[in-house]
C-alpha atoms as a PDB file:
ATOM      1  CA  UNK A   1       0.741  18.990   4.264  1.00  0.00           C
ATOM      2  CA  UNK A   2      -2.030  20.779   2.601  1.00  0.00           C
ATOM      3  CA  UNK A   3       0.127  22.137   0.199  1.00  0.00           C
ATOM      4  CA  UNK A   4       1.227  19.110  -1.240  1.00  0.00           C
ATOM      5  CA  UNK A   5      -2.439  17.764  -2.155  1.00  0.00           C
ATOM      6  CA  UNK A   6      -3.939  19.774  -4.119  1.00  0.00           C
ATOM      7  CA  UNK A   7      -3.287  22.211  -7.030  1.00  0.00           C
ATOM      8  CA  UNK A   8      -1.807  25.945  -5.945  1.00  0.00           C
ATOM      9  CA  UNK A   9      -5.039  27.449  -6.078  1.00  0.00           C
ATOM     10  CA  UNK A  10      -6.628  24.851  -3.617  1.00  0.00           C
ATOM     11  CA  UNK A  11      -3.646  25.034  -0.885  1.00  0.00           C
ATOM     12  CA  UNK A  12      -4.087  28.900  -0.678  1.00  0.00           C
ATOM     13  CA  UNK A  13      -7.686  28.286   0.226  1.00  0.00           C
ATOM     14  CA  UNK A  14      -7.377  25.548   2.328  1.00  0.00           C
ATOM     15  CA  UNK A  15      -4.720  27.824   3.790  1.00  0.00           C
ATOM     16  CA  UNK A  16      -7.072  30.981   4.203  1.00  0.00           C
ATOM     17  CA  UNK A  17      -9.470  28.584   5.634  1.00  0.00           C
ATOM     18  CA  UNK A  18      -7.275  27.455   8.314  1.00  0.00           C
ATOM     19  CA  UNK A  19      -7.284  29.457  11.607  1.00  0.00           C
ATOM     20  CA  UNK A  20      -3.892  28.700  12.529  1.00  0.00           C
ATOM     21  CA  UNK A  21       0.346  -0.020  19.104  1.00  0.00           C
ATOM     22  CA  UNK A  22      -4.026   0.595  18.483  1.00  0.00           C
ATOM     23  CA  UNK A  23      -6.170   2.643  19.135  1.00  0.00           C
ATOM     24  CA  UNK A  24      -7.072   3.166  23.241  1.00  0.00           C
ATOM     25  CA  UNK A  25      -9.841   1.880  25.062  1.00  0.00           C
ATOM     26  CA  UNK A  26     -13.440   1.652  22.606  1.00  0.00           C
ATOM     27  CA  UNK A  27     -11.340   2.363  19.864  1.00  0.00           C
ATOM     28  CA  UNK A  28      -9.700  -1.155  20.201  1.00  0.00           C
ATOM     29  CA  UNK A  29     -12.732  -2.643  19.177  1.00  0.00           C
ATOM     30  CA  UNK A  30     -13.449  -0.412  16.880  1.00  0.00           C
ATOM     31  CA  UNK A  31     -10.213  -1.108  14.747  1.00  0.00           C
ATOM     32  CA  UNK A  32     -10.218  -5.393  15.525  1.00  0.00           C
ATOM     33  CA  UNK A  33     -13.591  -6.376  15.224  1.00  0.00           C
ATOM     34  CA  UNK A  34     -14.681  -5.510  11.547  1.00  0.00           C
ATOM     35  CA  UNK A  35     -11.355  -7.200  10.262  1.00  0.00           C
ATOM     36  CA  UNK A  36     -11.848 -10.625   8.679  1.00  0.00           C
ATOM     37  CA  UNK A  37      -8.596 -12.014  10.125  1.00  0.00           C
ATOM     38  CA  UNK A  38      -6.517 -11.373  13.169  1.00  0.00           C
ATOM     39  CA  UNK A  39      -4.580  -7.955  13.192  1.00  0.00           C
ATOM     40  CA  UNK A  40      -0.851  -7.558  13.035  1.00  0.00           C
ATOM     41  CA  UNK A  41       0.696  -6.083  16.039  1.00  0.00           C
ATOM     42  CA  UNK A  42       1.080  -1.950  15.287  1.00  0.00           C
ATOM     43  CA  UNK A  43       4.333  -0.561  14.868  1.00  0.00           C
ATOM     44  CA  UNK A  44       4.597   2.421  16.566  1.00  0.00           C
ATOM     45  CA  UNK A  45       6.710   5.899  15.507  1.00  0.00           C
ATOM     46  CA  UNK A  46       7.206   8.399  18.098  1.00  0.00           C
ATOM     47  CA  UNK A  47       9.015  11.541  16.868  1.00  0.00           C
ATOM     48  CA  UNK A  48       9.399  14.180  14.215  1.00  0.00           C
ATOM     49  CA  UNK A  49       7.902  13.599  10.513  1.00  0.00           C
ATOM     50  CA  UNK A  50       8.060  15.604   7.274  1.00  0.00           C
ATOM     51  CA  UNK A  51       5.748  15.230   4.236  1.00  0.00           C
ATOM     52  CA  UNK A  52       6.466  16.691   0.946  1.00  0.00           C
ATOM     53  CA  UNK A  53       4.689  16.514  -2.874  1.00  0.00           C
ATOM     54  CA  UNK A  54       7.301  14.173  -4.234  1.00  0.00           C
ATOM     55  CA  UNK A  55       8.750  11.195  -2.374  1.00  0.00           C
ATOM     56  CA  UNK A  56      12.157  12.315  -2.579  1.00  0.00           C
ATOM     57  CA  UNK A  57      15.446  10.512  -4.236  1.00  0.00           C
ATOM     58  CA  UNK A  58      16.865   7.624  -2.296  1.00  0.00           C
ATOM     59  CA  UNK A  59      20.127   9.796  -2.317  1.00  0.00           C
ATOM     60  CA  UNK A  60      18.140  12.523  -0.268  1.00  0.00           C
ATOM     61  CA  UNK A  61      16.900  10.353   1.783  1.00  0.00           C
ATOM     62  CA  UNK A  62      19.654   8.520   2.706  1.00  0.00           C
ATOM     63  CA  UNK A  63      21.329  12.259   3.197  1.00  0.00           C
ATOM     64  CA  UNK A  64      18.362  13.063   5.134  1.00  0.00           C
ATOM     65  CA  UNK A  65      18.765  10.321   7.568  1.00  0.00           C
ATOM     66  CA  UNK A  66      20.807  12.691  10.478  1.00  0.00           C
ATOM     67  CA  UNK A  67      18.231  12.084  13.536  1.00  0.00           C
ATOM     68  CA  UNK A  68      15.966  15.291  13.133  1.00  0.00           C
ATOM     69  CA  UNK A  69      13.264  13.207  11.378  1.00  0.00           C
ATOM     70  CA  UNK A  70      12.524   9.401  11.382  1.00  0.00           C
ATOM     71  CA  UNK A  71       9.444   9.084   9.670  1.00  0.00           C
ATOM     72  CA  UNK A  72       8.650   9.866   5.994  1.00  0.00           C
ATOM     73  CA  UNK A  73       4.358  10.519   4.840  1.00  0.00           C
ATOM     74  CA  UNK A  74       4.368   9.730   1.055  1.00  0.00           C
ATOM     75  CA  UNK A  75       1.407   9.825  -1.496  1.00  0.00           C
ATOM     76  CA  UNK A  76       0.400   6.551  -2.452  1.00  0.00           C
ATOM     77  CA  UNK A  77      -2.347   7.512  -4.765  1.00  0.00           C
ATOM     78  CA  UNK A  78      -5.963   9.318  -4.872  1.00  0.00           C
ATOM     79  CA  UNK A  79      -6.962  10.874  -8.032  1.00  0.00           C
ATOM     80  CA  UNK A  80      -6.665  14.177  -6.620  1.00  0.00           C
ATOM     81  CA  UNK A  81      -2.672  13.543  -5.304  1.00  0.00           C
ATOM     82  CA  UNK A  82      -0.850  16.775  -6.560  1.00  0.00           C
ATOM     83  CA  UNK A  83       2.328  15.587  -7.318  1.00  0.00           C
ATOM     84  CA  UNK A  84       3.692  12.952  -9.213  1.00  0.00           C
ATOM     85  CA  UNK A  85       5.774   9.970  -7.541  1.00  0.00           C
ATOM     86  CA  UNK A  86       8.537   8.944 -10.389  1.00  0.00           C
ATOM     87  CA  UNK A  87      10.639   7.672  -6.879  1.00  0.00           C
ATOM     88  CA  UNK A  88       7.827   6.110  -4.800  1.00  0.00           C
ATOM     89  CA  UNK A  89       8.089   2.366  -5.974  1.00  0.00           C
ATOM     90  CA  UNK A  90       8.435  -0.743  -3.879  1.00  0.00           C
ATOM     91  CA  UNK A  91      11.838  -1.001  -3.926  1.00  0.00           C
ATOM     92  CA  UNK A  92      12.399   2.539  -3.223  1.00  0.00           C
ATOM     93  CA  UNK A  93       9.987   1.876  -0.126  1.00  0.00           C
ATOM     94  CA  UNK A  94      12.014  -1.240   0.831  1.00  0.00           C
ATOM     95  CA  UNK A  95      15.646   0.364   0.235  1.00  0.00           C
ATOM     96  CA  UNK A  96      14.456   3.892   2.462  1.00  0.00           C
ATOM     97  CA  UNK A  97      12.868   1.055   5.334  1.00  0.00           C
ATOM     98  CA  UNK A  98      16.212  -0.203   5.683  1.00  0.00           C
ATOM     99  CA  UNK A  99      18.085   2.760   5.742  1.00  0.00           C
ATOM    100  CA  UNK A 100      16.011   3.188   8.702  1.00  0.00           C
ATOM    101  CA  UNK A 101      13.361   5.470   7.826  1.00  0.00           C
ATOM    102  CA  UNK A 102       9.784   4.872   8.918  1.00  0.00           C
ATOM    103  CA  UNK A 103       7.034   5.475   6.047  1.00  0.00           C
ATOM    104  CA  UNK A 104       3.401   7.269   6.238  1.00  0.00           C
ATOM    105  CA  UNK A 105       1.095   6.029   3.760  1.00  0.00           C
ATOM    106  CA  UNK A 106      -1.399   8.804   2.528  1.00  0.00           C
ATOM    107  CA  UNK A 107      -4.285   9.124   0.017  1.00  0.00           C
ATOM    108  CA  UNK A 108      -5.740  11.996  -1.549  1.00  0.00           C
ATOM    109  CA  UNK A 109      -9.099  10.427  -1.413  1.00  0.00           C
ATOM    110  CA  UNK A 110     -12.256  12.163  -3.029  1.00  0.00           C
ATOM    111  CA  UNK A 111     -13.492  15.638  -1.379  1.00  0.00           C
ATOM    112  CA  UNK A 112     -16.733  16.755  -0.652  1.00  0.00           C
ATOM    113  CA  UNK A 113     -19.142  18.871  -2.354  1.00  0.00           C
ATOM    114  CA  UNK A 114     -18.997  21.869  -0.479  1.00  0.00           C
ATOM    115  CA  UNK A 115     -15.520  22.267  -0.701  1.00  0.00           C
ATOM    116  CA  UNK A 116     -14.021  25.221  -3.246  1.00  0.00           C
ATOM    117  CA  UNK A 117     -10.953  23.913  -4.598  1.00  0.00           C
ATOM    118  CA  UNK A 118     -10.695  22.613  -7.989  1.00  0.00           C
ATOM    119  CA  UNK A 119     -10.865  18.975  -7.559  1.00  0.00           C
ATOM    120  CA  UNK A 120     -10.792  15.779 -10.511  1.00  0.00           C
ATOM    121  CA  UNK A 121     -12.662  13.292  -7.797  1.00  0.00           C
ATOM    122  CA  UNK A 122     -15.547  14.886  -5.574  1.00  0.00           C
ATOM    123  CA  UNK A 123     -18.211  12.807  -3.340  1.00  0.00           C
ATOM    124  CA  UNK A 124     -22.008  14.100  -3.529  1.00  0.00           C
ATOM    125  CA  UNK A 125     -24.879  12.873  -1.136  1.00  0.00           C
ATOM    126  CA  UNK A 126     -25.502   9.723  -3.037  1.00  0.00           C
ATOM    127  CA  UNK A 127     -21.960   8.749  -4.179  1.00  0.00           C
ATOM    128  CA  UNK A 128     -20.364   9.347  -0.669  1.00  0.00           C
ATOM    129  CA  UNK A 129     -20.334   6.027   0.522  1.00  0.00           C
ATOM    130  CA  UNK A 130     -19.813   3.880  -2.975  1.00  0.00           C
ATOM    131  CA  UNK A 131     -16.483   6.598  -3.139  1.00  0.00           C
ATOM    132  CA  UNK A 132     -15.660   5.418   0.349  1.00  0.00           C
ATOM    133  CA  UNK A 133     -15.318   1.691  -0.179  1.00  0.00           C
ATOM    134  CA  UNK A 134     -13.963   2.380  -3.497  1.00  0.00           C
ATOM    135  CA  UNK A 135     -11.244   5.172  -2.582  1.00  0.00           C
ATOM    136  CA  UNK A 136     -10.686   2.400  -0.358  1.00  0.00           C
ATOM    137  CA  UNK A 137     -10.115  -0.790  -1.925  1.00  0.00           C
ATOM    138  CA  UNK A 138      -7.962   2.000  -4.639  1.00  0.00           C
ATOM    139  CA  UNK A 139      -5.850   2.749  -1.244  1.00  0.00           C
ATOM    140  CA  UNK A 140      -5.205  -1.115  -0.285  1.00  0.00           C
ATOM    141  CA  UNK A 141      -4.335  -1.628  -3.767  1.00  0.00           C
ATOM    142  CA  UNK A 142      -1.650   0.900  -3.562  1.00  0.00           C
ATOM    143  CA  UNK A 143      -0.122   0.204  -0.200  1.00  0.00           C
ATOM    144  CA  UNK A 144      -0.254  -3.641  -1.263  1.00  0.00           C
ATOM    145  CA  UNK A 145       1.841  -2.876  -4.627  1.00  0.00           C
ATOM    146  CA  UNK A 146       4.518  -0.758  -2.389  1.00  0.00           C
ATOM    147  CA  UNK A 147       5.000  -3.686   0.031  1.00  0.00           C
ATOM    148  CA  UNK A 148       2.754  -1.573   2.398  1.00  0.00           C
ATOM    149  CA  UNK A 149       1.625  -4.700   4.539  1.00  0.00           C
ATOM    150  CA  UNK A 150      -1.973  -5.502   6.098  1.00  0.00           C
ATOM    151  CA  UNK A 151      -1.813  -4.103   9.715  1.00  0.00           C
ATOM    152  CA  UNK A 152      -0.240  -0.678   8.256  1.00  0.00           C
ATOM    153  CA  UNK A 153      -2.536   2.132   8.307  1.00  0.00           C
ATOM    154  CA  UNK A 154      -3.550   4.565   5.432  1.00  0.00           C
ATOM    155  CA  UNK A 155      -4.006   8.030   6.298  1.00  0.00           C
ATOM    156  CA  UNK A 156      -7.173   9.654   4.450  1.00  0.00           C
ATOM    157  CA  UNK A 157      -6.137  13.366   3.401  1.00  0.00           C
ATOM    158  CA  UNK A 158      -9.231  15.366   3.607  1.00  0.00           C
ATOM    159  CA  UNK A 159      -8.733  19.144   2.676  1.00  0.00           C
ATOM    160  CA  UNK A 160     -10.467  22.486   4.611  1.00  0.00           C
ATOM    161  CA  UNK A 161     -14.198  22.421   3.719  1.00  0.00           C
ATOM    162  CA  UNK A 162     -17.757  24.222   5.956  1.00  0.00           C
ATOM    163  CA  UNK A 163     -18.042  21.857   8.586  1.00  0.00           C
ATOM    164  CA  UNK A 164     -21.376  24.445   9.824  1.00  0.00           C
ATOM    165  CA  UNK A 165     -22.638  23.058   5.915  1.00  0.00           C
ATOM    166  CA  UNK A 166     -24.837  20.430   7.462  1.00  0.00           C
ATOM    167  CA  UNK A 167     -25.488  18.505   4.275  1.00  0.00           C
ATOM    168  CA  UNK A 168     -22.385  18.582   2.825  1.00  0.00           C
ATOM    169  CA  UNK A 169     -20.454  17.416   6.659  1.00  0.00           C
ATOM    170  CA  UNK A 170     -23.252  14.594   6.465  1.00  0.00           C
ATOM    171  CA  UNK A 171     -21.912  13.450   3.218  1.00  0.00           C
ATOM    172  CA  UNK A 172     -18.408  13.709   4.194  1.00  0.00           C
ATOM    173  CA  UNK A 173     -18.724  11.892   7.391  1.00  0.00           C
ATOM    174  CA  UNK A 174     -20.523   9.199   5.212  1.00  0.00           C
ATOM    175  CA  UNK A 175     -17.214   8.626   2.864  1.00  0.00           C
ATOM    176  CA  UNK A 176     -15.059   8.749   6.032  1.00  0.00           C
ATOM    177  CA  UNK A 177     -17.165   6.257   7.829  1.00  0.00           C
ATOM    178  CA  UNK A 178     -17.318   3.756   4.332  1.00  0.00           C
ATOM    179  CA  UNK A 179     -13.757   4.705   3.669  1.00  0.00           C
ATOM    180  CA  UNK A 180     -12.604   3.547   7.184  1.00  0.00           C
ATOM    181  CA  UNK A 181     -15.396   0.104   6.847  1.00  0.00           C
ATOM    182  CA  UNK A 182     -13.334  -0.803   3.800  1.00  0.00           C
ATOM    183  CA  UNK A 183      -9.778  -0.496   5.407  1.00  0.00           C
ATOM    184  CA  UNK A 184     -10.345  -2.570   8.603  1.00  0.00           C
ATOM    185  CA  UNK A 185     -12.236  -5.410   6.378  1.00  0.00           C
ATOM    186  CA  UNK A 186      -9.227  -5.545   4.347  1.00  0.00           C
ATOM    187  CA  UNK A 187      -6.930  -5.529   7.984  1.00  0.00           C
ATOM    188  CA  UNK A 188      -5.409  -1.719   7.344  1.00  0.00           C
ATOM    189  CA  UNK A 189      -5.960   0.644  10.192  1.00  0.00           C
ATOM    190  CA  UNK A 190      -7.554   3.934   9.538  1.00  0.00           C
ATOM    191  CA  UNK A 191      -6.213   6.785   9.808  1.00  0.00           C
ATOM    192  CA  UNK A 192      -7.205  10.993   9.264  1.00  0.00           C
ATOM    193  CA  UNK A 193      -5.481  13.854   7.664  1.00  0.00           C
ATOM    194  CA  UNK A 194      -7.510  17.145   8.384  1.00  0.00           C
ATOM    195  CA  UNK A 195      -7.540  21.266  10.282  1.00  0.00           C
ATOM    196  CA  UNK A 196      -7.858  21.501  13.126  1.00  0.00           C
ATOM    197  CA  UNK A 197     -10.446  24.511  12.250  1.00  0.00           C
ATOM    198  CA  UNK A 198     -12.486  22.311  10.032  1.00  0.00           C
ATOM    199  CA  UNK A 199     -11.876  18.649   8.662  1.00  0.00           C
ATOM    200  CA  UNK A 200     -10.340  17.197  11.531  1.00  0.00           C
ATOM    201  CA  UNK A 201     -12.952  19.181  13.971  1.00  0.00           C
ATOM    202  CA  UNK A 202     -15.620  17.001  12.661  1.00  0.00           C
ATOM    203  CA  UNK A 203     -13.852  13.790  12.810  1.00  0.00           C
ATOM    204  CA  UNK A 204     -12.818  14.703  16.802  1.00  0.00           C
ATOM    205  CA  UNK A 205     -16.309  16.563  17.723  1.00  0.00           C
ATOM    206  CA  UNK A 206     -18.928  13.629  15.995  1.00  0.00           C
ATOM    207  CA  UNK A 207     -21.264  12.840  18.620  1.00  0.00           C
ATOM    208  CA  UNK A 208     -21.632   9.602  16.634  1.00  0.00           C
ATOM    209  CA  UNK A 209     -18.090   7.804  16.654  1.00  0.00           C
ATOM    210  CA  UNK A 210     -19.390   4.171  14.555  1.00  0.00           C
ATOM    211  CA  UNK A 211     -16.603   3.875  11.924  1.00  0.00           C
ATOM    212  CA  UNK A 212     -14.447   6.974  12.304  1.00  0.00           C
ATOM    213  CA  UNK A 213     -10.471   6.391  11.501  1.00  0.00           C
ATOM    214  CA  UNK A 214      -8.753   5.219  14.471  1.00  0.00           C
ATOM    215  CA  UNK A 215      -5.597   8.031  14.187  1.00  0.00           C
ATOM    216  CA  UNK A 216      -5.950  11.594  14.036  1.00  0.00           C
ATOM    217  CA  UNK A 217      -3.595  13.874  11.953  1.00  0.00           C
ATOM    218  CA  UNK A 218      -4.018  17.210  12.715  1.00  0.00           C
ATOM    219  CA  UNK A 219      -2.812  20.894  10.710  1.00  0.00           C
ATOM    220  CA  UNK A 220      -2.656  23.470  13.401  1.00  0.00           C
ATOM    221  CA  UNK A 221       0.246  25.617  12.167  1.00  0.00           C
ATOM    222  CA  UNK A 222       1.530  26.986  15.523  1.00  0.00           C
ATOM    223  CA  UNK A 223       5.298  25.730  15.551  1.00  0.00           C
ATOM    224  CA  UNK A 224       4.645  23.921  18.409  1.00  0.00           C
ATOM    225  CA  UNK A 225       6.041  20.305  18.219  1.00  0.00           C
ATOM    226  CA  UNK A 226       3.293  18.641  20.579  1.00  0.00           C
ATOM    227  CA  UNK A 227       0.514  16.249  19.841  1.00  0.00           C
ATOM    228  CA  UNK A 228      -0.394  16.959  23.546  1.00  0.00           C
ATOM    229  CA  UNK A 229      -0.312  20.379  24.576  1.00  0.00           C
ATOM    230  CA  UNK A 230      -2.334  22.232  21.872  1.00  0.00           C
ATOM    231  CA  UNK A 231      -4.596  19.198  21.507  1.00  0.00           C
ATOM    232  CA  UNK A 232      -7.963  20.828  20.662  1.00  0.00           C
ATOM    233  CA  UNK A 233     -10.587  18.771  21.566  1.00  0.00           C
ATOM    234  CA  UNK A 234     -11.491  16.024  24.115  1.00  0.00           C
ATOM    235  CA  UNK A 235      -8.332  15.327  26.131  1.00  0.00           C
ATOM    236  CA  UNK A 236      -9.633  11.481  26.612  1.00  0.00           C
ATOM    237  CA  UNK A 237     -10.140  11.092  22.569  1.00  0.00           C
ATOM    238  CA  UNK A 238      -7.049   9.557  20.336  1.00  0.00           C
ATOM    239  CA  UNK A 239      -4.716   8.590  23.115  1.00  0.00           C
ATOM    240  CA  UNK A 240      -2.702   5.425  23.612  1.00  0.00           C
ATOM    241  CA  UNK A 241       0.035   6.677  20.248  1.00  0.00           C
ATOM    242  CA  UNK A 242      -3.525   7.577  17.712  1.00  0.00           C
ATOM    243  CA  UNK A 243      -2.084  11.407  17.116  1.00  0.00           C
ATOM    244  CA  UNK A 244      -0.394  13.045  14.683  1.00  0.00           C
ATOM    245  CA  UNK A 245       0.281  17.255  14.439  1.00  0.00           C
ATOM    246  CA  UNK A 246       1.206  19.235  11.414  1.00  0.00           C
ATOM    247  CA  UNK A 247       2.789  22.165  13.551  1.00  0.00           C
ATOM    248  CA  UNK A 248       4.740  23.956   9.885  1.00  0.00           C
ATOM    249  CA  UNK A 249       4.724  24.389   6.750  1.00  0.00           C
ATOM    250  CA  UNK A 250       6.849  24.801   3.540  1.00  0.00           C
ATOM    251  CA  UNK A 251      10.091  24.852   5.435  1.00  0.00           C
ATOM    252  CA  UNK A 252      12.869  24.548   2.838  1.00  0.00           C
ATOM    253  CA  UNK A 253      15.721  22.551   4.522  1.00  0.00           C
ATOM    254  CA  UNK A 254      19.180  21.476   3.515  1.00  0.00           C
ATOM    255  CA  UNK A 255      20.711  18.209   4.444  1.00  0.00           C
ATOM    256  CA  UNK A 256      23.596  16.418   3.019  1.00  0.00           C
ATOM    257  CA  UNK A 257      23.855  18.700  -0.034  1.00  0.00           C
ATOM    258  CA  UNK A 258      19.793  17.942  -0.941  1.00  0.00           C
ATOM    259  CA  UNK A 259      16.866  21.018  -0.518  1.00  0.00           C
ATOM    260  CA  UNK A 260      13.855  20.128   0.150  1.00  0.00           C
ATOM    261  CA  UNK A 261      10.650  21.932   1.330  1.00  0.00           C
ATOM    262  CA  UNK A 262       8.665  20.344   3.919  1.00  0.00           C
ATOM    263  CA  UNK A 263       5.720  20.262   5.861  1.00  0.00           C
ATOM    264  CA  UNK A 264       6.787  19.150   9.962  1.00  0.00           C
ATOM    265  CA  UNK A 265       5.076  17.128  11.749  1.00  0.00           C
ATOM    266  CA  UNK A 266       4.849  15.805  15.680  1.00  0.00           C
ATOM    267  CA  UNK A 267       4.283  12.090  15.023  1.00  0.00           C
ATOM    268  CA  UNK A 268       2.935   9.370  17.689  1.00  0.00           C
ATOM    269  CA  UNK A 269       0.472   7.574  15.755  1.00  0.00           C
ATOM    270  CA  UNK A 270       1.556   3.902  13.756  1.00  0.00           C
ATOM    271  CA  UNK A 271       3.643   3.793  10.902  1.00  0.00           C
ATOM    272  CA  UNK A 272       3.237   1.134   7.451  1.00  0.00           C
ATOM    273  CA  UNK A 273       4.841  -2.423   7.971  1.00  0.00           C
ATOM    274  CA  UNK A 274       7.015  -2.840   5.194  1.00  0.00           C
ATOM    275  CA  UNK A 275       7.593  -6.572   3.986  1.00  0.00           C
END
């Protein structure tokens, strides 16, 4: 996954840097009550899931469609999305729903100030949480124009960066936390992209949890297709289908006469409504 965000230079850091139907109990709450109207029930995928920089050809995907995966992340926007999306309309998301497949929203939101990777949109101290809402209402936009509906969640990609930086991990917890506002007042769940070595640690270790995305996507690149049994942190935290692992990446695969390289992922998190 981090390979298909930002520019060459950024996914060989972030890989360097790398050491390797809601939300259970409080988190319930937490995703419900700062939505303006009553949620839509999740929808649920449970299985294996690929990302890749472009959303591929219907063709592909229909050629794709053999069991081994059943859910699809695609980049719906950010201005620091690496790739660009000639395929990923709305009818190409409504054609590739009814083929069967299951669809990951994900934006390349703004990064934070610490990080080193060449980056159009960064956050600072004082622009963190205007970003947030604004990467935000950008996101809703996005997964609105794809016939994304209210209820699906967005995933907010957030590259490697020194979680031990305290000012900079201040202001990137203070985008994540208006980021995440924004969604549930507009009724989309929250969701995380992140390592498991840095971004995602300080999403799963906060000691304050007001705000924080509801699902959990972690990179730990150990092959293993679990969401359980190399969980890192807290065993009691994201439960109830809120996790999501990146266990590979850059696997080139062949199906139905179409190549693609892939990032794999175990998936049990929710998926977009389409509609």
């Amino acid at each position: 996954m981090s390979s298909h965000r930002l520019s060459k230079r950024g996914r060989y850091i972030a890989w360097a840097t790398t050491g390797v139907v809601v939300v259970a109990g409080a988190g319930i709450a937490a995703q419900t009550s700062m939505a303006a109207t009553s949620w839509p029930a999740q929808k649920t995928y449970t299985g294996r899931a690929f990302d890749t920089c472009t959303a591929p050809s219907l063709a592909a995907m229909k050629a794709w469609k053999t069991g081994f995966y059943g859910a699809a992340a695609v980049y719906i926007g950010g201005k620091n999305r690496g790739c660009a999306q000639p395929n990923l309309t709305a009818s190409w998301v409504k054609s590739v729903n009814t083929v069967g497949w299951k669809l990951i929203p994900l934006y390349v939101g703004a990064q934070p100030p610490c990080q080193t990777s060449r980056n159009p949109e960064r956050f600072t101290a004082s622009t963190a949480a205007s970003l947030g809402a604004s990467n935000a209402k950008d996101a809703v936009a996005k997964a609105t124009a794809l016939g994304m509906k209210p209820g699906s969640p967005i995933y907010l990609n957030m590259e490697s960066y020194d979680i031990t930086n305290k000012a900079c991990n201040d202001a990137t917890l203070t985008y994540v936390r208006s980021f995440t506002k924004t969604l549930r007042a507009k009724t989309y769940r929250a969701g995380y992209y992140g390592f498991s070595s840095s971004s995602a640690k300080a999403i799963a270790t906060a000691k304050n949890r007001t705000d924080l995305p509801g699902n959990l996507w972690y990179a730990l690149w150990d092959k293993k297709n679990t969401t359980t049994a190399d969980w890192p942190w807290d065993p009691e935290l994201y439960t109830d289908h809120s996790r999501a692992h990146q266990y590979m990446v850059n696997s080139k695969e062949t199906r139905g006469g179409h190549t693609i390289t892939v990032d794999r992922n175990a998936w049990d998190a929710p998926v977009a409504l389409i509609g």
